[in-house]
Coordinates of C-alpha atoms in Angstrom, one line a residue:
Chain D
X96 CA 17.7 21.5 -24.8
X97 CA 14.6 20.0 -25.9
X98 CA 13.6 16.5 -26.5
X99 CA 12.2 15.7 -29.9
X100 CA 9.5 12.7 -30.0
X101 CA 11.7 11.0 -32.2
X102 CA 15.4 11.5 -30.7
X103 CA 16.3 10.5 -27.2
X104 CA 17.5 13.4 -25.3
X105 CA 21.4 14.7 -26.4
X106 CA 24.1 14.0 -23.5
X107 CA 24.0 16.8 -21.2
X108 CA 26.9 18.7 -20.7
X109 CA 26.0 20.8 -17.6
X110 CA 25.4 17.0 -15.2
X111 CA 23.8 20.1 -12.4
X112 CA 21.3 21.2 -14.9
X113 CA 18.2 21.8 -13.4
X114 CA 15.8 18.4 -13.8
X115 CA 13.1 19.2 -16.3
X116 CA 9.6 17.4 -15.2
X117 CA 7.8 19.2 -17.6
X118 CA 9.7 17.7 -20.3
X119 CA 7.8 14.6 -19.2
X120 CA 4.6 16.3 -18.9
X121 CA 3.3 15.8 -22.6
X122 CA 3.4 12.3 -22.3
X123 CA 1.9 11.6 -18.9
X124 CA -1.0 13.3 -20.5
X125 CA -1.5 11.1 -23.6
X126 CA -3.5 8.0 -23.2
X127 CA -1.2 5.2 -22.4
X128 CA -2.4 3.2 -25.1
X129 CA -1.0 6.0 -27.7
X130 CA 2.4 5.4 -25.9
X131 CA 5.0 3.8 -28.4
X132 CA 8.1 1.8 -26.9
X133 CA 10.4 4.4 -28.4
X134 CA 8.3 6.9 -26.3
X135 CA 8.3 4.9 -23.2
X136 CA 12.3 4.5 -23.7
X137 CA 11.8 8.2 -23.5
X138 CA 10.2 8.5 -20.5
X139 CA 13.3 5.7 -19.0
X140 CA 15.8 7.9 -20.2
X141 CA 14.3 10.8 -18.7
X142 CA 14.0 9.5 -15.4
X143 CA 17.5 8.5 -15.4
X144 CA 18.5 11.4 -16.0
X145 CA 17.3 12.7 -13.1
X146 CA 18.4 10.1 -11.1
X147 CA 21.7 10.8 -12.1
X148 CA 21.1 14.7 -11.7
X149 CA 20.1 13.7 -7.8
X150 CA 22.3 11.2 -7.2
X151 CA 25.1 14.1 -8.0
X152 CA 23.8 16.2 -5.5
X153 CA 23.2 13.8 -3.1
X154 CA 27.0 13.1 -3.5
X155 CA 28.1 16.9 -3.5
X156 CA 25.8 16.9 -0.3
X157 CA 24.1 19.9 -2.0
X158 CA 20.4 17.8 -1.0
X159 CA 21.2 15.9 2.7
X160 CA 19.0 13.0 3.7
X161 CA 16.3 15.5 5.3
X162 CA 13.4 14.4 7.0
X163 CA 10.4 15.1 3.9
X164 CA 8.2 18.1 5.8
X165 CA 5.2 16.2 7.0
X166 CA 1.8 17.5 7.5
X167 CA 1.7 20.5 9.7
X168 CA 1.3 20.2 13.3
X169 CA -2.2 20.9 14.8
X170 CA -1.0 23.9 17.4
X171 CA -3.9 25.8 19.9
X172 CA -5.0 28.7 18.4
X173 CA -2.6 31.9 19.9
X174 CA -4.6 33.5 22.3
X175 CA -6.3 37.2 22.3
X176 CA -3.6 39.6 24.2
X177 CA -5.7 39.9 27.5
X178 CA -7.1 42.8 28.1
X179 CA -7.8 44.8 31.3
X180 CA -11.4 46.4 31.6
X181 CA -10.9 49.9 33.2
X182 CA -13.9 52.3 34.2
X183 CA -14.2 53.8 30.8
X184 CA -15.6 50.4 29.4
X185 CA -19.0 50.5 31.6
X186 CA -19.7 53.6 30.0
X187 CA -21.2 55.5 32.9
Chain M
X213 CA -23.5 9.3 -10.5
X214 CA -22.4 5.8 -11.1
X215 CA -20.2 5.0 -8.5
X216 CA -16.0 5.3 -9.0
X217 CA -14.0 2.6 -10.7
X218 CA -14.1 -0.3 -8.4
X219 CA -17.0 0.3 -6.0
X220 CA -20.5 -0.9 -6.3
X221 CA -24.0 0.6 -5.3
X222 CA -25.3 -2.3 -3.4
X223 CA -22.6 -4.9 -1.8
X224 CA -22.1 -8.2 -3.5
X225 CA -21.6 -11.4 -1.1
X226 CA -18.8 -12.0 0.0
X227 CA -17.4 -15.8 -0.1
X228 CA -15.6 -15.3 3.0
X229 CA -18.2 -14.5 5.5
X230 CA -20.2 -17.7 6.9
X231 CA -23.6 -18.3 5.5
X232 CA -25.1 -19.5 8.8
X233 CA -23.8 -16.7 11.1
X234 CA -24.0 -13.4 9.7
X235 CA -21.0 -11.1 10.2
X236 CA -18.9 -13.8 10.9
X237 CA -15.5 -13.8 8.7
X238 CA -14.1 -17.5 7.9
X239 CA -11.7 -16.1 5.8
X240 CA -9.2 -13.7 7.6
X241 CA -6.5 -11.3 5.5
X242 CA -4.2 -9.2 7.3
X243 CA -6.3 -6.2 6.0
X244 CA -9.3 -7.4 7.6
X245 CA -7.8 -9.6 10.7
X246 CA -5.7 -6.0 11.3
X247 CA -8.6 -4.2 11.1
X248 CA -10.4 -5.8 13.7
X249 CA -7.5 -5.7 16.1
X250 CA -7.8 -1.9 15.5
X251 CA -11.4 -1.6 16.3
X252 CA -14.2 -4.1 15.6
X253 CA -16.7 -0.9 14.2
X254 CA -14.2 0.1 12.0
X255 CA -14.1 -3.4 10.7
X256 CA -18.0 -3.8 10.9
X257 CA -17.7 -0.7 8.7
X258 CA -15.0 -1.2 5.9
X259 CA -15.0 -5.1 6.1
X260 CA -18.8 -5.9 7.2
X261 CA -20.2 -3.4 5.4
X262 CA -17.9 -2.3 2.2
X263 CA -18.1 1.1 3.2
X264 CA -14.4 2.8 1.9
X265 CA -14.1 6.5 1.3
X266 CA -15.4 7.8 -1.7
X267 CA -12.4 8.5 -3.5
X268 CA -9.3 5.6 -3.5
X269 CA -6.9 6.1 -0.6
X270 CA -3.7 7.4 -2.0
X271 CA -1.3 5.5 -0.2
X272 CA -3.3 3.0 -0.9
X273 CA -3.5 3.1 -4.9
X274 CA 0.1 4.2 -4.7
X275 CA 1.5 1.0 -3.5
X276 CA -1.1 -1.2 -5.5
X277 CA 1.2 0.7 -8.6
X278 CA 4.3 0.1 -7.3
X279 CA 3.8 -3.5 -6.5
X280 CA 1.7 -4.2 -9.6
X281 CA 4.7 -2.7 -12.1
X282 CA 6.6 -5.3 -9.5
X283 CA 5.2 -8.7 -10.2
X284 CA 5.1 -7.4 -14.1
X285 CA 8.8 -6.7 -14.3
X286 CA 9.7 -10.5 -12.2
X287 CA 7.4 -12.5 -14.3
X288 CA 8.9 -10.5 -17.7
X289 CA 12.3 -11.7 -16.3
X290 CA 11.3 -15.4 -15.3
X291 CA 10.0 -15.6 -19.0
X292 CA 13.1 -14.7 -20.5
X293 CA 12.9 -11.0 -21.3
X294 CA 15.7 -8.8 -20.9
X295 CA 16.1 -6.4 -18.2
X296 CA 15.1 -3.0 -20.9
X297 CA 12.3 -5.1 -21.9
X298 CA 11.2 -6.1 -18.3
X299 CA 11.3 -2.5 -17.1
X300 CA 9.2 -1.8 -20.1
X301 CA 6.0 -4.2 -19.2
X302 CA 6.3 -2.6 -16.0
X303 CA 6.5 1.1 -17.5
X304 CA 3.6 0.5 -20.1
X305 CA 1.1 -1.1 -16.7
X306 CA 2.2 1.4 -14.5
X307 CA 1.0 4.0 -16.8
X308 CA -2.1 1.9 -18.0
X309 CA -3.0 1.4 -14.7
X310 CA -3.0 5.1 -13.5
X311 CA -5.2 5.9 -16.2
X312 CA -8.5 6.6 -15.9
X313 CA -10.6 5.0 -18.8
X314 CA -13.6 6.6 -17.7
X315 CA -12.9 10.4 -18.0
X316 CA -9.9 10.0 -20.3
X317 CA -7.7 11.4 -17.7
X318 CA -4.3 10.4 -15.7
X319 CA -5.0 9.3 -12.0
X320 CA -5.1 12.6 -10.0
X321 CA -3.6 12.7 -6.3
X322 CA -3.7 15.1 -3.7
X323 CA -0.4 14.2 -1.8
X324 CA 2.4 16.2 -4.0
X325 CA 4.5 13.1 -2.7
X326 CA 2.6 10.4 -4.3
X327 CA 1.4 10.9 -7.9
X328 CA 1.0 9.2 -10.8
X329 CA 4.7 11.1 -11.7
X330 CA 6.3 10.1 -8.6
X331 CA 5.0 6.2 -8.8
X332 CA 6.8 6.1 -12.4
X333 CA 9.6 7.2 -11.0
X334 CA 9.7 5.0 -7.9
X335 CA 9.1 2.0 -10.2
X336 CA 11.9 3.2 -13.0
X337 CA 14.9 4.1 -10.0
X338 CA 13.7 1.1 -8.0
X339 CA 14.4 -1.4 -10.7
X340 CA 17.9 0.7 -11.8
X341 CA 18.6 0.2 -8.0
X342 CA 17.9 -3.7 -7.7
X343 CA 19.0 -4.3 -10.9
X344 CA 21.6 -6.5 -9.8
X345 CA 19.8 -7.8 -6.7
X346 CA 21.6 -10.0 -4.8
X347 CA 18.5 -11.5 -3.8
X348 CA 17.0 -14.2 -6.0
X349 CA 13.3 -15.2 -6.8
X350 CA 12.2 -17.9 -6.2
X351 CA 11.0 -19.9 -9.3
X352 CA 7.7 -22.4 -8.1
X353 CA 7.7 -25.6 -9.3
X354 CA 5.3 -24.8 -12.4
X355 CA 8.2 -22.6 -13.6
X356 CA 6.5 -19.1 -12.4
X357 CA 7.8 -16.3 -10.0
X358 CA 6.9 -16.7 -6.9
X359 CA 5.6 -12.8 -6.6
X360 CA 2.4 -11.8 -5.7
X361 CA 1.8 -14.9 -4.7
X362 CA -1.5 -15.9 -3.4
X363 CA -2.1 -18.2 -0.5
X364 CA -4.5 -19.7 1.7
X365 CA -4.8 -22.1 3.9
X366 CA -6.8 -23.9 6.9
X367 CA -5.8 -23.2 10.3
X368 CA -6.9 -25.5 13.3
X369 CA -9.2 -23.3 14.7
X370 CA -12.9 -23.7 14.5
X371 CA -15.7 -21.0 15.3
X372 CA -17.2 -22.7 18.5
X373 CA -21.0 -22.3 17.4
X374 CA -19.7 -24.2 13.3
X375 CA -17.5 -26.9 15.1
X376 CA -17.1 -28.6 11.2
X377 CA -16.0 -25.4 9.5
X378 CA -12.4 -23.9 10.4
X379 CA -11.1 -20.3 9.9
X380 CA -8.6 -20.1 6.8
X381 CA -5.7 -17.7 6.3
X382 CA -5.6 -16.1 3.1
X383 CA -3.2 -12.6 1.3
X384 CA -0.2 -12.3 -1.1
X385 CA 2.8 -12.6 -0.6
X386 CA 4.9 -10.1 -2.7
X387 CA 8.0 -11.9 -3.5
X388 CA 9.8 -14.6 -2.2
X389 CA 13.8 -14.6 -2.4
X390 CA 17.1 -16.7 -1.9
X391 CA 20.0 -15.3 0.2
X392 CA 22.8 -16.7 1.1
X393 CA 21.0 -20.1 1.3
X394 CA 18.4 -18.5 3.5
X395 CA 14.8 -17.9 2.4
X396 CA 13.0 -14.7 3.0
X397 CA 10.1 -12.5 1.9
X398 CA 10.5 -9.8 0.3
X399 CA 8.0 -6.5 0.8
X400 CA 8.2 -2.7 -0.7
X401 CA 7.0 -0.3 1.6
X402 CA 6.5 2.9 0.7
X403 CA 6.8 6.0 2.4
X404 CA 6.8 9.8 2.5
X405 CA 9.4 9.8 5.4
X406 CA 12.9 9.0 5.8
X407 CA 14.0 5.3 6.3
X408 CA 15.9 5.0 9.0
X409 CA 16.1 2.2 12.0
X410 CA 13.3 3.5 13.4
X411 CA 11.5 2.6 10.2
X412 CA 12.5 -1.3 10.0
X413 CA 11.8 -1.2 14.0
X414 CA 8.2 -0.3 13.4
X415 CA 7.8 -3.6 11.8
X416 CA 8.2 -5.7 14.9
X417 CA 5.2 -6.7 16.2
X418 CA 3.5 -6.2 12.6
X419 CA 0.6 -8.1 12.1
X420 CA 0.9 -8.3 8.2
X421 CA 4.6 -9.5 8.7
X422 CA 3.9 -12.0 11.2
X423 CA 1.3 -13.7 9.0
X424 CA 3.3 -13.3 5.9
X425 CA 6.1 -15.3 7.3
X426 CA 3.8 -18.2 9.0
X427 CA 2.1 -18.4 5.4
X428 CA 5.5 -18.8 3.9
X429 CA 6.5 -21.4 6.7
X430 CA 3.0 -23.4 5.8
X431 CA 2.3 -23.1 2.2
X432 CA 5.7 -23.1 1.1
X433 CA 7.0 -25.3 3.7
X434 CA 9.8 -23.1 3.4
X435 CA 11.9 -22.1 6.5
X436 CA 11.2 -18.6 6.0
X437 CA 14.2 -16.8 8.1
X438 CA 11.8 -13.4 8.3
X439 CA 11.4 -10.5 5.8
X440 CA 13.2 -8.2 3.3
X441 CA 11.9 -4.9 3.6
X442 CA 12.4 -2.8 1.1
X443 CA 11.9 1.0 1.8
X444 CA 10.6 3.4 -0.7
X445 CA 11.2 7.1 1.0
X446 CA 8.7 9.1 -2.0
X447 CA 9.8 12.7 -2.5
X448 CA 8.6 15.3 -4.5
X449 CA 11.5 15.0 -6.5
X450 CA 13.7 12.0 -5.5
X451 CA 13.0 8.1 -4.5
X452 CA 15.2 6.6 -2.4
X453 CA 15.7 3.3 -1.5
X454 CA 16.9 1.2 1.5
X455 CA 16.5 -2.0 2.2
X456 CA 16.5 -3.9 6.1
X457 CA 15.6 -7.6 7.2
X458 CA 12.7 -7.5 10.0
X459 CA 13.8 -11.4 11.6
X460 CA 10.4 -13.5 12.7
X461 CA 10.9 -15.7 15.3
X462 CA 9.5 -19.1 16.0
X463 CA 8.5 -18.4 19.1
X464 CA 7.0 -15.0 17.7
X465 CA 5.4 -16.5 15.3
X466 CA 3.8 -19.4 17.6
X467 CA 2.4 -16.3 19.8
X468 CA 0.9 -14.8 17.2
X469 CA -0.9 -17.9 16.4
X470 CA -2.0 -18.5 19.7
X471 CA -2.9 -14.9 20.3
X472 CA -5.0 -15.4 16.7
X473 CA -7.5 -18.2 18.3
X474 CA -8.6 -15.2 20.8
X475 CA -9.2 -12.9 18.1
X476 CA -11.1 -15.0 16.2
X477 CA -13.3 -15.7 19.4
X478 CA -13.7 -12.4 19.7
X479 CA -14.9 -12.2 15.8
X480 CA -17.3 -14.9 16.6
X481 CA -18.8 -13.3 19.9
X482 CA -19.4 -10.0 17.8
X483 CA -20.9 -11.6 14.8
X484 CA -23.4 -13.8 17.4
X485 CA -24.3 -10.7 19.1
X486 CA -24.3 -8.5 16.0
X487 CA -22.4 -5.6 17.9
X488 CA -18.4 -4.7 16.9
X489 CA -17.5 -2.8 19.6
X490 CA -15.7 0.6 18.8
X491 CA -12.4 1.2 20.2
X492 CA -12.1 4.5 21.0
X493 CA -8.7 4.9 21.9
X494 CA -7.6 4.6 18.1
X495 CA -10.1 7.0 16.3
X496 CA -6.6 9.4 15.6
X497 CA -6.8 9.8 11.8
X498 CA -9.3 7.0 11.0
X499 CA -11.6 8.0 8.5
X500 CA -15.2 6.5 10.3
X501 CA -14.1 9.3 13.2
X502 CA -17.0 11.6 12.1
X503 CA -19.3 8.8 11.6
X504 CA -18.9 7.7 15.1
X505 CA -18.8 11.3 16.0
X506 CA -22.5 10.9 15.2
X507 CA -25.4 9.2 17.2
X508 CA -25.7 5.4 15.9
X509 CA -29.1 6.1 14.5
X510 CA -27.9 8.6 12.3
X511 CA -24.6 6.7 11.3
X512 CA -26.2 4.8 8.3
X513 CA -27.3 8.5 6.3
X514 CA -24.2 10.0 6.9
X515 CA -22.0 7.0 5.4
X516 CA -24.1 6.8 2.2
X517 CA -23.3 10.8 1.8
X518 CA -19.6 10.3 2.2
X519 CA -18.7 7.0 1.4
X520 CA -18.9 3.9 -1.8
X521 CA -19.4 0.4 -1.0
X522 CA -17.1 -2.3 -2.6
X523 CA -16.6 -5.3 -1.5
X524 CA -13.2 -7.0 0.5
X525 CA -13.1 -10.8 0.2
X526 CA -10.0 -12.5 0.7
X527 CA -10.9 -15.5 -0.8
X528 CA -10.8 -13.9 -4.2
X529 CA -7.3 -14.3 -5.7
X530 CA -5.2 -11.6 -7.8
X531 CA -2.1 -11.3 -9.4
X532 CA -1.7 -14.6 -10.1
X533 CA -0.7 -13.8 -14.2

């Protein structure tokens, strides 16, 4: 269901319908100054729509309050598997 | 190559720093009066000096957005405009503001969490949230918001070697509110992790805090009952919000005060001896860590390859629109 510049988007019918960022995407790239209102009510709607979107899930408990994955841990390196020298390694 | 938006080549002078004593701050911020209770060099570097990393700290330019489309949406409302239109100045800044003129390109980020996408967002679910706040701004007596609200103000404190000059207090306070008949600032913090207890807990001690709420005691002559923090948990794809009081007490407050007149001794010892002292039990994730990694002598070169110079000085006023 695509959004035309000139129509806010249609009423969805599916309210677990994937979020669509990339319906967003052409105007985060325009220069802001080209933005009209009518666009920027756009972008509103948009958002809201996924708020709503994620505010359903949060509710069907389909996305629990999860701690956002930090930055990974610094762990030591693993270290080699030991190895045991035997006679054959001096090469006599 | 000229050097990025909001840096300069050589640093200007700063109007806060005495003229007579050389390194020695009059004017104290929370940025700068926190950094030099985290480590004096780091402050001789970033305050001193100018000396920030070369591209804008995320986190950083983040929260300027989201408390920029703030104070845009609070003054559109004290003016009159409806709530659509309000959300609409803040939109149209937001999105100005995280363009870069320059190159003709949106703000880039390398923290999926905070972007120029997910600061829109924040700022659009943010105001849906508060829409019907419960808490009220407070309207100044010149008819304006009080948000962002710059202050400063003379404390009774004097360096020892300048007995006729005294050490202000200067910052901005984000928004001050009515609840309940009590007064309180109110603060957006952002962050990438999840707002719990633990989160409003890690206000108290806060230096920022502490000094927002004697500023709103003094300037405002306010009895400011502590702060309204409101949470921000950023997501790749979700804000949520939560808000929590962190209380200030009188007696906390007073402490802090005192505690300050040390600080600023401290300031004064290092600027007369020309030597900050680095700290080096907190070098864990400060960005000078390599510098001071290297021998002093070699400290200079290796912060003109890495890092831009602009210039912090609290006595210079923003956000008042």
């Amino acid at each position: 269901m695509a959004n035309t510049p000139n129509q806010p988007p249609a009423n969805l019918t599916n309210p677990l319908a994937e979020a669509r960022p990339d319906s967003l995407a052409r105007y985060f790239a325009m220069d802001p100054l080209d933005l009209t209102r009518q666009d920027r009510d756009i972008i509103v709607a948009e958002l809201r729509r996924m708020r709503q979107l994620w505010t359903q899930q949060e509710a069907a408990g389909a996305t629990r309050a999860t701690r956002v994955p930090g930055a990974p841990k610094d762990k030591p390196a693993k270290q080699p598997p030991k190895r045991t020298m035997t006679i054959e390694d001096l090469d006599l | 190559m000229s050097p990025p938006e909001g840096t300069q080549s050589e640093p200007r002078p700063n109007s806060s720093f005495s003229t007579s004593v050389p390194g020695l701050q009059l004017a104290w911020d929370s940025t700068s009066l926190g950094t030099f209770k985290e480590c004096p060099r780091k402050y001789k570097f970033t305050i001193i000096d100018g000396w920030v990393p070369r591209f804008l700290n995320v986190h950083f330019k983040f929260g300027l957005v989201v408390h920029g489309a703030r104070e845009r949406y609070e003054h559109a409302i004290a003016s009159g405009a409806s709530y659509d239109d309000a959300v609409d100045v803040a939109l149209k800044w937001a999105l100005e503001d995280t363009w870069d003129r320059r190159t003709g390109r949106p703000w880039i980020s390398d923290l999926p969490q905070k972007t120029r996408f997910t600061a829109i967002r924040t700022i659009v679910w943010f105001l849906d949230e508060f829409r019907n706040d419960p808490l009220r701004t407070v309207i100044l007596a010149n008819g304006k918001p009080a948000v962002e609200l710059s202050f400063r103000f003379e404390t009774d404190i004097a360096p020892l070697g300048i007995p006729t000059e005294r050490f202000l207090l200067c910052g901005h306070l984000d928004r001050v509110v009515e609840h309940e008949g009590s007064i309180y600032i109110n603060d957006i913090k952002t962050t990438k992790s999840t707002i719990d207890s633990s989160f409003f807990a890690g206000f108290s001690p806060d230096n920022q805090l502490t000094l927002y709420t004697l500023a709103g005691k003094v300037v405002l002559a306010l009895p400011i009952r502590g702060i309204m923090v409101d949470g921000a948990q950023v997501a790749v794809t979700f804000s949520r919000f939560l808000r929590g009081i962190v209380p200030r007490h009188e007696e906390t407050i007073n402490e802090w005060y005192r505690e300050l007149q040390l600080w600023l001794r401290q300031a004064e010892l290092y600027a007369h001896e020309q030597l900050w002292p680095g700290n080096d039990k907190a070098c864990f994730r400060c960005q000078f860590r390599d510098i001071c990694a290297k021998p002093p002598a070699a400290r200079e070169q290796w912060l003109e390859a890495g890092f831009v110079r602009r210039t912090w000085d609290p006595l210079q006023a923003r956000g008042d629109i």
